[in-house]
JSON list of C-alpha atoms in Angstrom, two decimals:
[
{"chain": "A", "resi": 1, "resn": "ALA", "atom": "CA", "xyz": [102.97, -30.39, -23.48]},
{"chain": "A", "resi": 2, "resn": "ALA", "atom": "CA", "xyz": [102.62, -30.82, -27.12]},
{"chain": "A", "resi": 3, "resn": "SER", "atom": "CA", "xyz": [102.50, -27.24, -29.07]},
{"chain": "A", "resi": 4, "resn": "PHE", "atom": "CA", "xyz": [100.64, -26.88, -32.24]},
{"chain": "A", "resi": 5, "resn": "ASN", "atom": "CA", "xyz": [103.73, -27.53, -34.08]},
{"chain": "A", "resi": 6, "resn": "GLU", "atom": "CA", "xyz": [104.37, -30.69, -32.35]},
{"chain": "A", "resi": 7, "resn": "THR", "atom": "CA", "xyz": [101.20, -31.82, -33.33]},
{"chain": "A", "resi": 8, "resn": "MET", "atom": "CA", "xyz": [101.44, -31.00, -36.66]},
{"chain": "A", "resi": 9, "resn": "LEU", "atom": "CA", "xyz": [104.67, -32.89, -36.59]},
{"chain": "A", "resi": 10, "resn": "ARG", "atom": "CA", "xyz": [102.87, -36.06, -35.45]},
{"chain": "A", "resi": 11, "resn": "LEU", "atom": "CA", "xyz": [100.09, -35.89, -38.14]},
{"chain": "A", "resi": 12, "resn": "PHE", "atom": "CA", "xyz": [101.98, -34.65, -41.11]},
{"chain": "A", "resi": 13, "resn": "PRO", "atom": "CA", "xyz": [104.55, -35.94, -43.09]},
{"chain": "A", "resi": 14, "resn": "SER", "atom": "CA", "xyz": [107.67, -35.12, -42.19]},
{"chain": "A", "resi": 15, "resn": "ARG", "atom": "CA", "xyz": [108.72, -32.69, -45.48]},
{"chain": "A", "resi": 16, "resn": "PHE", "atom": "CA", "xyz": [105.97, -30.56, -44.37]},
{"chain": "A", "resi": 17, "resn": "ALA", "atom": "CA", "xyz": [106.50, -30.55, -40.79]},
{"chain": "A", "resi": 18, "resn": "ARG", "atom": "CA", "xyz": [110.23, -29.61, -40.87]},
{"chain": "A", "resi": 19, "resn": "ALA", "atom": "CA", "xyz": [109.22, -26.71, -43.66]},
{"chain": "A", "resi": 20, "resn": "ALA", "atom": "CA", "xyz": [106.82, -25.37, -40.96]},
{"chain": "A", "resi": 21, "resn": "VAL", "atom": "CA", "xyz": [109.10, -25.24, -38.32]},
{"chain": "A", "resi": 22, "resn": "THR", "atom": "CA", "xyz": [112.10, -24.41, -40.41]},
{"chain": "A", "resi": 23, "resn": "ASN", "atom": "CA", "xyz": [110.20, -21.16, -40.96]},
{"chain": "A", "resi": 24, "resn": "GLY", "atom": "CA", "xyz": [110.09, -20.19, -37.69]},
{"chain": "A", "resi": 25, "resn": "ARG", "atom": "CA", "xyz": [106.54, -19.45, -36.90]},
{"chain": "A", "resi": 26, "resn": "ARG", "atom": "CA", "xyz": [105.66, -20.01, -33.32]},
{"chain": "A", "resi": 27, "resn": "PHE", "atom": "CA", "xyz": [102.52, -21.33, -32.07]},
{"chain": "A", "resi": 28, "resn": "MET", "atom": "CA", "xyz": [100.28, -20.95, -28.88]},
{"chain": "A", "resi": 29, "resn": "ALA", "atom": "CA", "xyz": [101.81, -23.78, -26.63]},
{"chain": "A", "resi": 30, "resn": "THR", "atom": "CA", "xyz": [99.15, -26.10, -26.13]},
{"chain": "A", "resi": 31, "resn": "ASP", "atom": "CA", "xyz": [99.17, -29.31, -24.53]},
{"chain": "A", "resi": 32, "resn": "THR", "atom": "CA", "xyz": [96.97, -31.87, -26.55]},
{"chain": "A", "resi": 33, "resn": "SER", "atom": "CA", "xyz": [98.28, -34.76, -24.82]},
{"chain": "A", "resi": 34, "resn": "ARG", "atom": "CA", "xyz": [94.95, -35.73, -23.91]},
{"chain": "A", "resi": 35, "resn": "ALA", "atom": "CA", "xyz": [92.43, -34.36, -25.97]},
{"chain": "A", "resi": 36, "resn": "THR", "atom": "CA", "xyz": [89.99, -36.71, -27.75]},
{"chain": "A", "resi": 37, "resn": "LEU", "atom": "CA", "xyz": [88.62, -35.66, -31.33]},
{"chain": "A", "resi": 38, "resn": "PRO", "atom": "CA", "xyz": [84.61, -35.94, -31.27]},
{"chain": "A", "resi": 39, "resn": "ALA", "atom": "CA", "xyz": [84.59, -37.52, -34.63]},
{"chain": "A", "resi": 40, "resn": "GLU", "atom": "CA", "xyz": [86.68, -39.11, -37.35]},
{"chain": "A", "resi": 41, "resn": "THR", "atom": "CA", "xyz": [87.91, -36.93, -40.42]},
{"chain": "A", "resi": 42, "resn": "HIS", "atom": "CA", "xyz": [89.84, -38.31, -43.22]},
{"chain": "A", "resi": 43, "resn": "GLY", "atom": "CA", "xyz": [92.65, -37.24, -45.51]},
{"chain": "A", "resi": 44, "resn": "VAL", "atom": "CA", "xyz": [95.14, -33.90, -45.93]},
{"chain": "A", "resi": 45, "resn": "ALA", "atom": "CA", "xyz": [92.36, -31.74, -45.20]},
{"chain": "A", "resi": 46, "resn": "GLY", "atom": "CA", "xyz": [90.85, -33.84, -41.86]},
{"chain": "A", "resi": 47, "resn": "ARG", "atom": "CA", "xyz": [94.70, -33.87, -40.55]},
{"chain": "A", "resi": 48, "resn": "TYR", "atom": "CA", "xyz": [94.71, -29.82, -40.68]},
{"chain": "A", "resi": 49, "resn": "ALA", "atom": "CA", "xyz": [90.99, -30.02, -39.19]},
{"chain": "A", "resi": 50, "resn": "SER", "atom": "CA", "xyz": [91.98, -32.48, -36.21]},
{"chain": "A", "resi": 51, "resn": "ALA", "atom": "CA", "xyz": [95.11, -30.56, -35.63]},
{"chain": "A", "resi": 52, "resn": "LEU", "atom": "CA", "xyz": [93.41, -26.87, -35.51]},
{"chain": "A", "resi": 53, "resn": "TRP", "atom": "CA", "xyz": [90.85, -28.73, -33.33]},
{"chain": "A", "resi": 54, "resn": "LEU", "atom": "CA", "xyz": [92.93, -30.45, -30.58]},
{"chain": "A", "resi": 55, "resn": "ALA", "atom": "CA", "xyz": [95.08, -26.72, -30.36]},
{"chain": "A", "resi": 56, "resn": "ALA", "atom": "CA", "xyz": [91.82, -25.00, -29.89]},
{"chain": "A", "resi": 57, "resn": "SER", "atom": "CA", "xyz": [89.48, -27.20, -27.29]},
{"chain": "A", "resi": 58, "resn": "LYS", "atom": "CA", "xyz": [92.77, -27.09, -25.24]},
{"chain": "A", "resi": 59, "resn": "ASN", "atom": "CA", "xyz": [93.44, -23.13, -25.76]},
{"chain": "A", "resi": 60, "resn": "ASN", "atom": "CA", "xyz": [89.59, -22.73, -25.21]},
{"chain": "A", "resi": 61, "resn": "THR", "atom": "CA", "xyz": [89.42, -20.57, -28.38]},
{"chain": "A", "resi": 62, "resn": "LEU", "atom": "CA", "xyz": [87.26, -23.07, -30.29]},
{"chain": "A", "resi": 63, "resn": "ASP", "atom": "CA", "xyz": [84.49, -20.49, -30.77]},
{"chain": "A", "resi": 64, "resn": "ALA", "atom": "CA", "xyz": [86.46, -17.83, -32.01]},
{"chain": "A", "resi": 65, "resn": "VAL", "atom": "CA", "xyz": [88.78, -19.95, -34.67]},
{"chain": "A", "resi": 66, "resn": "GLU", "atom": "CA", "xyz": [85.59, -21.43, -36.20]},
{"chain": "A", "resi": 67, "resn": "LYS", "atom": "CA", "xyz": [84.26, -17.55, -36.35]},
{"chain": "A", "resi": 68, "resn": "ASP", "atom": "CA", "xyz": [87.65, -17.07, -38.02]},
{"chain": "A", "resi": 69, "resn": "LEU", "atom": "CA", "xyz": [86.99, -20.31, -40.31]},
{"chain": "A", "resi": 70, "resn": "ASP", "atom": "CA", "xyz": [83.20, -19.22, -41.26]},
{"chain": "A", "resi": 71, "resn": "GLN", "atom": "CA", "xyz": [84.31, -15.78, -42.51]},
{"chain": "A", "resi": 72, "resn": "VAL", "atom": "CA", "xyz": [86.94, -17.45, -44.80]},
{"chain": "A", "resi": 73, "resn": "ALA", "atom": "CA", "xyz": [84.26, -19.39, -46.32]},
{"chain": "A", "resi": 74, "resn": "SER", "atom": "CA", "xyz": [81.93, -16.87, -46.95]},
{"chain": "A", "resi": 75, "resn": "ALA", "atom": "CA", "xyz": [84.64, -15.53, -48.78]},
{"chain": "A", "resi": 76, "resn": "ILE", "atom": "CA", "xyz": [85.19, -18.57, -51.11]},
{"chain": "A", "resi": 77, "resn": "VAL", "atom": "CA", "xyz": [82.21, -18.28, -54.14]},
{"chain": "A", "resi": 78, "resn": "PRO", "atom": "CA", "xyz": [83.06, -21.07, -56.43]},
{"chain": "A", "resi": 79, "resn": "GLY", "atom": "CA", "xyz": [84.80, -19.56, -59.92]},
{"chain": "A", "resi": 80, "resn": "GLU", "atom": "CA", "xyz": [85.44, -16.10, -58.04]},
{"chain": "A", "resi": 81, "resn": "THR", "atom": "CA", "xyz": [88.76, -14.46, -57.50]},
{"chain": "A", "resi": 82, "resn": "PHE", "atom": "CA", "xyz": [89.51, -15.99, -54.12]},
{"chain": "A", "resi": 83, "resn": "GLU", "atom": "CA", "xyz": [89.01, -19.30, -54.66]},
{"chain": "A", "resi": 84, "resn": "ARG", "atom": "CA", "xyz": [91.07, -19.35, -58.15]},
{"chain": "A", "resi": 85, "resn": "PHE", "atom": "CA", "xyz": [93.47, -17.69, -55.59]},
{"chain": "A", "resi": 86, "resn": "LEU", "atom": "CA", "xyz": [93.32, -20.52, -53.08]},
{"chain": "A", "resi": 87, "resn": "MET", "atom": "CA", "xyz": [93.77, -23.50, -55.99]},
{"chain": "A", "resi": 88, "resn": "ASP", "atom": "CA", "xyz": [96.10, -21.50, -58.10]},
{"chain": "A", "resi": 89, "resn": "PRO", "atom": "CA", "xyz": [99.41, -23.38, -58.03]},
{"chain": "A", "resi": 90, "resn": "THR", "atom": "CA", "xyz": [101.43, -20.57, -59.93]},
{"chain": "A", "resi": 91, "resn": "ILE", "atom": "CA", "xyz": [100.99, -17.98, -57.24]},
{"chain": "A", "resi": 92, "resn": "SER", "atom": "CA", "xyz": [104.15, -18.09, -54.89]},
{"chain": "A", "resi": 93, "resn": "LYS", "atom": "CA", "xyz": [104.02, -19.60, -51.05]},
{"chain": "A", "resi": 94, "resn": "LYS", "atom": "CA", "xyz": [105.27, -16.46, -49.95]},
{"chain": "A", "resi": 95, "resn": "GLU", "atom": "CA", "xyz": [102.79, -14.37, -51.50]},
{"chain": "A", "resi": 96, "resn": "LYS", "atom": "CA", "xyz": [99.94, -16.66, -50.41]},
{"chain": "A", "resi": 97, "resn": "ALA", "atom": "CA", "xyz": [100.92, -16.35, -47.03]},
{"chain": "A", "resi": 98, "resn": "ALA", "atom": "CA", "xyz": [101.12, -12.76, -47.16]},
{"chain": "A", "resi": 99, "resn": "THR", "atom": "CA", "xyz": [97.60, -12.67, -48.64]},
{"chain": "A", "resi": 100, "resn": "MET", "atom": "CA", "xyz": [96.00, -14.79, -46.19]},
{"chain": "A", "resi": 101, "resn": "ALA", "atom": "CA", "xyz": [98.17, -13.43, -43.11]},
{"chain": "A", "resi": 102, "resn": "GLU", "atom": "CA", "xyz": [96.04, -9.72, -43.89]},
{"chain": "A", "resi": 103, "resn": "ALA", "atom": "CA", "xyz": [93.18, -11.81, -44.79]},
{"chain": "A", "resi": 104, "resn": "CYS", "atom": "CA", "xyz": [93.32, -13.36, -41.00]},
{"chain": "A", "resi": 105, "resn": "SER", "atom": "CA", "xyz": [94.46, -10.18, -39.41]},
{"chain": "A", "resi": 106, "resn": "GLY", "atom": "CA", "xyz": [92.55, -9.14, -36.31]},
{"chain": "A", "resi": 107, "resn": "GLY", "atom": "CA", "xyz": [91.24, -12.96, -35.89]},
{"chain": "A", "resi": 108, "resn": "ALA", "atom": "CA", "xyz": [92.65, -16.03, -33.47]},
{"chain": "A", "resi": 109, "resn": "GLU", "atom": "CA", "xyz": [96.13, -16.71, -33.14]},
{"chain": "A", "resi": 110, "resn": "LEU", "atom": "CA", "xyz": [95.57, -20.26, -34.20]},
{"chain": "A", "resi": 111, "resn": "SER", "atom": "CA", "xyz": [93.45, -19.58, -37.23]},
{"chain": "A", "resi": 112, "resn": "GLN", "atom": "CA", "xyz": [96.39, -17.38, -38.51]},
{"chain": "A", "resi": 113, "resn": "SER", "atom": "CA", "xyz": [98.89, -20.07, -37.65]},
{"chain": "A", "resi": 114, "resn": "LEU", "atom": "CA", "xyz": [96.63, -22.83, -39.66]},
{"chain": "A", "resi": 115, "resn": "PHE", "atom": "CA", "xyz": [96.51, -20.64, -42.83]},
{"chain": "A", "resi": 116, "resn": "ASP", "atom": "CA", "xyz": [100.47, -19.92, -42.58]},
{"chain": "A", "resi": 117, "resn": "ILE", "atom": "CA", "xyz": [101.32, -23.54, -42.15]},
{"chain": "A", "resi": 118, "resn": "MET", "atom": "CA", "xyz": [98.93, -24.32, -45.05]},
{"chain": "A", "resi": 119, "resn": "SER", "atom": "CA", "xyz": [100.98, -21.78, -47.14]},
{"chain": "A", "resi": 120, "resn": "ASP", "atom": "CA", "xyz": [104.13, -23.07, -46.37]},
{"chain": "A", "resi": 121, "resn": "ALA", "atom": "CA", "xyz": [103.00, -26.90, -47.32]},
{"chain": "A", "resi": 122, "resn": "GLY", "atom": "CA", "xyz": [101.27, -25.36, -50.78]},
{"chain": "A", "resi": 123, "resn": "ARG", "atom": "CA", "xyz": [97.85, -26.88, -49.34]},
{"chain": "A", "resi": 124, "resn": "LEU", "atom": "CA", "xyz": [95.63, -23.71, -49.65]},
{"chain": "A", "resi": 125, "resn": "SER", "atom": "CA", "xyz": [93.76, -25.77, -51.95]},
{"chain": "A", "resi": 126, "resn": "GLU", "atom": "CA", "xyz": [92.24, -27.68, -49.25]},
{"chain": "A", "resi": 127, "resn": "THR", "atom": "CA", "xyz": [91.05, -24.64, -47.29]},
{"chain": "A", "resi": 128, "resn": "SER", "atom": "CA", "xyz": [87.11, -25.62, -47.94]},
{"chain": "A", "resi": 129, "resn": "ALA", "atom": "CA", "xyz": [87.69, -29.00, -47.27]},
{"chain": "A", "resi": 130, "resn": "THR", "atom": "CA", "xyz": [89.42, -28.50, -44.15]},
{"chain": "A", "resi": 131, "resn": "ILE", "atom": "CA", "xyz": [86.91, -25.89, -43.19]},
{"chain": "A", "resi": 132, "resn": "THR", "atom": "CA", "xyz": [83.94, -28.61, -43.79]},
{"chain": "A", "resi": 133, "resn": "ALA", "atom": "CA", "xyz": [86.04, -31.11, -41.64]},
{"chain": "A", "resi": 134, "resn": "PHE", "atom": "CA", "xyz": [86.66, -28.60, -38.88]},
{"chain": "A", "resi": 135, "resn": "LYS", "atom": "CA", "xyz": [82.77, -27.90, -38.71]},
{"chain": "A", "resi": 136, "resn": "LYS", "atom": "CA", "xyz": [82.24, -31.58, -38.59]},
{"chain": "A", "resi": 137, "resn": "LEU", "atom": "CA", "xyz": [84.08, -31.62, -35.36]},
{"chain": "A", "resi": 138, "resn": "MET", "atom": "CA", "xyz": [82.21, -28.73, -33.99]},
{"chain": "A", "resi": 139, "resn": "ALA", "atom": "CA", "xyz": [79.05, -30.33, -34.82]},
{"chain": "A", "resi": 140, "resn": "ALA", "atom": "CA", "xyz": [79.99, -33.32, -33.32]},
{"chain": "A", "resi": 141, "resn": "HIS", "atom": "CA", "xyz": [81.54, -31.48, -29.99]},
{"chain": "A", "resi": 142, "resn": "ARG", "atom": "CA", "xyz": [78.05, -29.90, -29.77]},
{"chain": "A", "resi": 143, "resn": "LYS", "atom": "CA", "xyz": [75.95, -32.90, -30.32]},
{"chain": "A", "resi": 144, "resn": "GLU", "atom": "CA", "xyz": [74.67, -31.59, -33.26]},
{"chain": "A", "resi": 145, "resn": "VAL", "atom": "CA", "xyz": [72.78, -34.03, -35.85]},
{"chain": "A", "resi": 146, "resn": "SER", "atom": "CA", "xyz": [72.63, -32.62, -39.00]},
{"chain": "A", "resi": 147, "resn": "ALA", "atom": "CA", "xyz": [69.68, -34.08, -41.39]},
{"chain": "A", "resi": 148, "resn": "VAL", "atom": "CA", "xyz": [68.36, -32.91, -44.77]},
{"chain": "A", "resi": 149, "resn": "VAL", "atom": "CA", "xyz": [64.98, -33.92, -46.02]},
{"chain": "A", "resi": 150, "resn": "THR", "atom": "CA", "xyz": [64.71, -33.52, -49.94]},
{"chain": "A", "resi": 151, "resn": "ALA", "atom": "CA", "xyz": [61.13, -33.72, -51.38]},
{"chain": "A", "resi": 152, "resn": "ALA", "atom": "CA", "xyz": [59.85, -33.30, -54.75]},
{"chain": "A", "resi": 153, "resn": "HIS", "atom": "CA", "xyz": [57.98, -29.82, -53.46]},
{"chain": "A", "resi": 154, "resn": "GLU", "atom": "CA", "xyz": [58.59, -27.79, -50.69]},
{"chain": "A", "resi": 155, "resn": "LEU", "atom": "CA", "xyz": [57.39, -28.90, -47.61]},
{"chain": "A", "resi": 156, "resn": "ASP", "atom": "CA", "xyz": [54.72, -27.44, -45.63]},
{"chain": "A", "resi": 157, "resn": "SER", "atom": "CA", "xyz": [54.71, -26.57, -41.92]},
{"chain": "A", "resi": 158, "resn": "GLU", "atom": "CA", "xyz": [52.86, -29.69, -41.07]},
{"chain": "A", "resi": 159, "resn": "GLU", "atom": "CA", "xyz": [54.67, -32.06, -43.19]},
{"chain": "A", "resi": 160, "resn": "LEU", "atom": "CA", "xyz": [58.14, -30.22, -41.87]},
{"chain": "A", "resi": 161, "resn": "ALA", "atom": "CA", "xyz": [56.97, -30.91, -38.60]},
{"chain": "A", "resi": 162, "resn": "MET", "atom": "CA", "xyz": [56.26, -34.33, -39.29]},
{"chain": "A", "resi": 163, "resn": "ALA", "atom": "CA", "xyz": [59.93, -35.15, -40.80]},
{"chain": "A", "resi": 164, "resn": "LYS", "atom": "CA", "xyz": [61.39, -33.29, -37.59]},
{"chain": "A", "resi": 165, "resn": "ASP", "atom": "CA", "xyz": [59.42, -35.18, -34.91]},
{"chain": "A", "resi": 166, "resn": "ALA", "atom": "CA", "xyz": [60.16, -38.37, -36.65]},
{"chain": "A", "resi": 167, "resn": "ILE", "atom": "CA", "xyz": [64.09, -37.68, -36.66]},
{"chain": "A", "resi": 168, "resn": "THR", "atom": "CA", "xyz": [64.04, -36.24, -33.49]},
{"chain": "A", "resi": 169, "resn": "ALA", "atom": "CA", "xyz": [62.85, -39.39, -31.73]},
{"chain": "A", "resi": 170, "resn": "ARG", "atom": "CA", "xyz": [65.92, -41.56, -32.88]},
{"chain": "A", "resi": 171, "resn": "LEU", "atom": "CA", "xyz": [68.39, -38.99, -31.65]},
{"chain": "A", "resi": 172, "resn": "LYS", "atom": "CA", "xyz": [70.56, -40.16, -28.50]},
{"chain": "A", "resi": 173, "resn": "GLU", "atom": "CA", "xyz": [70.11, -38.53, -25.56]},
{"chain": "A", "resi": 174, "resn": "GLY", "atom": "CA", "xyz": [71.68, -34.54, -25.61]},
{"chain": "A", "resi": 175, "resn": "GLU", "atom": "CA", "xyz": [71.82, -34.48, -29.22]},
{"chain": "A", "resi": 176, "resn": "THR", "atom": "CA", "xyz": [70.33, -31.66, -31.03]},
{"chain": "A", "resi": 177, "resn": "LEU", "atom": "CA", "xyz": [68.74, -31.94, -34.45]},
{"chain": "A", "resi": 178, "resn": "THR", "atom": "CA", "xyz": [69.86, -29.54, -37.28]},
{"chain": "A", "resi": 179, "resn": "LEU", "atom": "CA", "xyz": [67.34, -30.04, -40.57]},
{"chain": "A", "resi": 180, "resn": "THR", "atom": "CA", "xyz": [67.66, -28.58, -43.62]},
{"chain": "A", "resi": 181, "resn": "THR", "atom": "CA", "xyz": [65.32, -29.23, -46.62]},
{"chain": "A", "resi": 182, "resn": "ALA", "atom": "CA", "xyz": [65.67, -29.20, -50.27]},
{"chain": "A", "resi": 183, "resn": "VAL", "atom": "CA", "xyz": [63.45, -29.78, -53.59]},
{"chain": "A", "resi": 184, "resn": "ASP", "atom": "CA", "xyz": [64.30, -32.52, -56.15]},
{"chain": "A", "resi": 185, "resn": "GLU", "atom": "CA", "xyz": [61.21, -32.76, -58.69]},
{"chain": "A", "resi": 186, "resn": "LYS", "atom": "CA", "xyz": [62.66, -35.75, -59.92]},
{"chain": "A", "resi": 187, "resn": "LEU", "atom": "CA", "xyz": [61.61, -37.61, -57.07]},
{"chain": "A", "resi": 188, "resn": "ILE", "atom": "CA", "xyz": [58.10, -37.07, -58.22]},
{"chain": "A", "resi": 189, "resn": "GLY", "atom": "CA", "xyz": [56.57, -38.04, -54.25]},
{"chain": "A", "resi": 190, "resn": "GLY", "atom": "CA", "xyz": [57.90, -39.09, -51.51]},
{"chain": "A", "resi": 191, "resn": "VAL", "atom": "CA", "xyz": [61.11, -37.75, -49.63]},
{"chain": "A", "resi": 192, "resn": "THR", "atom": "CA", "xyz": [64.61, -39.08, -49.16]},
{"chain": "A", "resi": 193, "resn": "ILE", "atom": "CA", "xyz": [66.76, -38.26, -45.50]},
{"chain": "A", "resi": 194, "resn": "ALA", "atom": "CA", "xyz": [69.99, -38.02, -45.16]},
{"chain": "A", "resi": 195, "resn": "ILE", "atom": "CA", "xyz": [71.57, -38.10, -41.68]},
{"chain": "A", "resi": 196, "resn": "GLY", "atom": "CA", "xyz": [75.17, -38.35, -41.14]},
{"chain": "A", "resi": 197, "resn": "ASP", "atom": "CA", "xyz": [76.45, -41.14, -43.36]},
{"chain": "A", "resi": 198, "resn": "LYS", "atom": "CA", "xyz": [72.90, -43.03, -43.58]},
{"chain": "A", "resi": 199, "resn": "PHE", "atom": "CA", "xyz": [70.60, -42.49, -46.14]},
{"chain": "A", "resi": 200, "resn": "VAL", "atom": "CA", "xyz": [66.97, -43.49, -46.62]},
{"chain": "A", "resi": 201, "resn": "ASP", "atom": "CA", "xyz": [64.95, -43.19, -50.11]},
{"chain": "A", "resi": 202, "resn": "LEU", "atom": "CA", "xyz": [61.42, -43.19, -49.43]},
{"chain": "A", "resi": 203, "resn": "SER", "atom": "CA", "xyz": [60.29, -41.49, -52.84]},
{"chain": "A", "resi": 204, "resn": "ILE", "atom": "CA", "xyz": [58.22, -42.80, -55.58]},
{"chain": "A", "resi": 205, "resn": "ALA", "atom": "CA", "xyz": [60.95, -42.56, -57.84]},
{"chain": "A", "resi": 206, "resn": "ARG", "atom": "CA", "xyz": [62.95, -45.03, -56.08]},
{"chain": "A", "resi": 207, "resn": "GLN", "atom": "CA", "xyz": [59.78, -47.49, -55.85]},
{"chain": "A", "resi": 208, "resn": "ILE", "atom": "CA", "xyz": [59.25, -46.88, -59.76]},
{"chain": "A", "resi": 209, "resn": "LYS", "atom": "CA", "xyz": [62.71, -48.10, -60.14]},
{"chain": "A", "resi": 210, "resn": "ASP", "atom": "CA", "xyz": [61.96, -50.82, -57.90]},
{"chain": "A", "resi": 211, "resn": "ILE", "atom": "CA", "xyz": [59.20, -52.35, -59.75]},
{"chain": "A", "resi": 212, "resn": "GLU", "atom": "CA", "xyz": [60.92, -51.67, -63.43]},
{"chain": "A", "resi": 213, "resn": "LYS", "atom": "CA", "xyz": [63.58, -53.88, -61.97]},
{"chain": "A", "resi": 214, "resn": "LEU", "atom": "CA", "xyz": [61.27, -56.55, -60.45]},
{"chain": "A", "resi": 215, "resn": "LEU", "atom": "CA", "xyz": [59.29, -56.56, -64.08]},
{"chain": "A", "resi": 216, "resn": "GLU", "atom": "CA", "xyz": [62.66, -57.04, -65.97]},
{"chain": "A", "resi": 217, "resn": "GLU", "atom": "CA", "xyz": [63.03, -60.52, -63.77]},
{"chain": "A", "resi": 218, "resn": "PRO", "atom": "CA", "xyz": [61.77, -63.65, -65.98]},
{"chain": "A", "resi": 219, "resn": "MET", "atom": "CA", "xyz": [58.56, -64.68, -64.88]}
]
């Protein structure tokens, strides 16, 4: 059975892993040997999120951990005190660990362990990215497909319904759609649609650019 410590040892550089174990902070024993991630993550934040998801999945605490991370995310406001605290390399690891322990008091044990490890490794600057990666894993776990429809004007109820129906028709069995909208007047007309890593530009602005490019070509 692999503990959360051992999962971290496998996913992170040895120097970081030694620090986490040497400090004697024990984590909930979790068998992650047969767990499978529902989506790919990348970079340091992705490895943190993956290790946390694997442990929480086997420990049946995914929802509790997600709730904790949502609360932390809601407190991270660009340019405000908490974000500056997370990003500031001059604040000692000990002080950061103590602050995060207080912030996560009452939360899931794995949530507390995550920020304990990140504090030890001097990686609290990766907090927002780690939460984003974890949310990506949770969305994939729930078979949620996120789509963003951007238009030159606010979509009315009929236009929104048409967009939702068009996207939903292309989902796989069991998948559910989470649709958000945005407004960008630079599009002039039409829409752009972002679904996961896919992007479709059906805006008038794009059509104008294509025409201009065509006119620039020698006759």
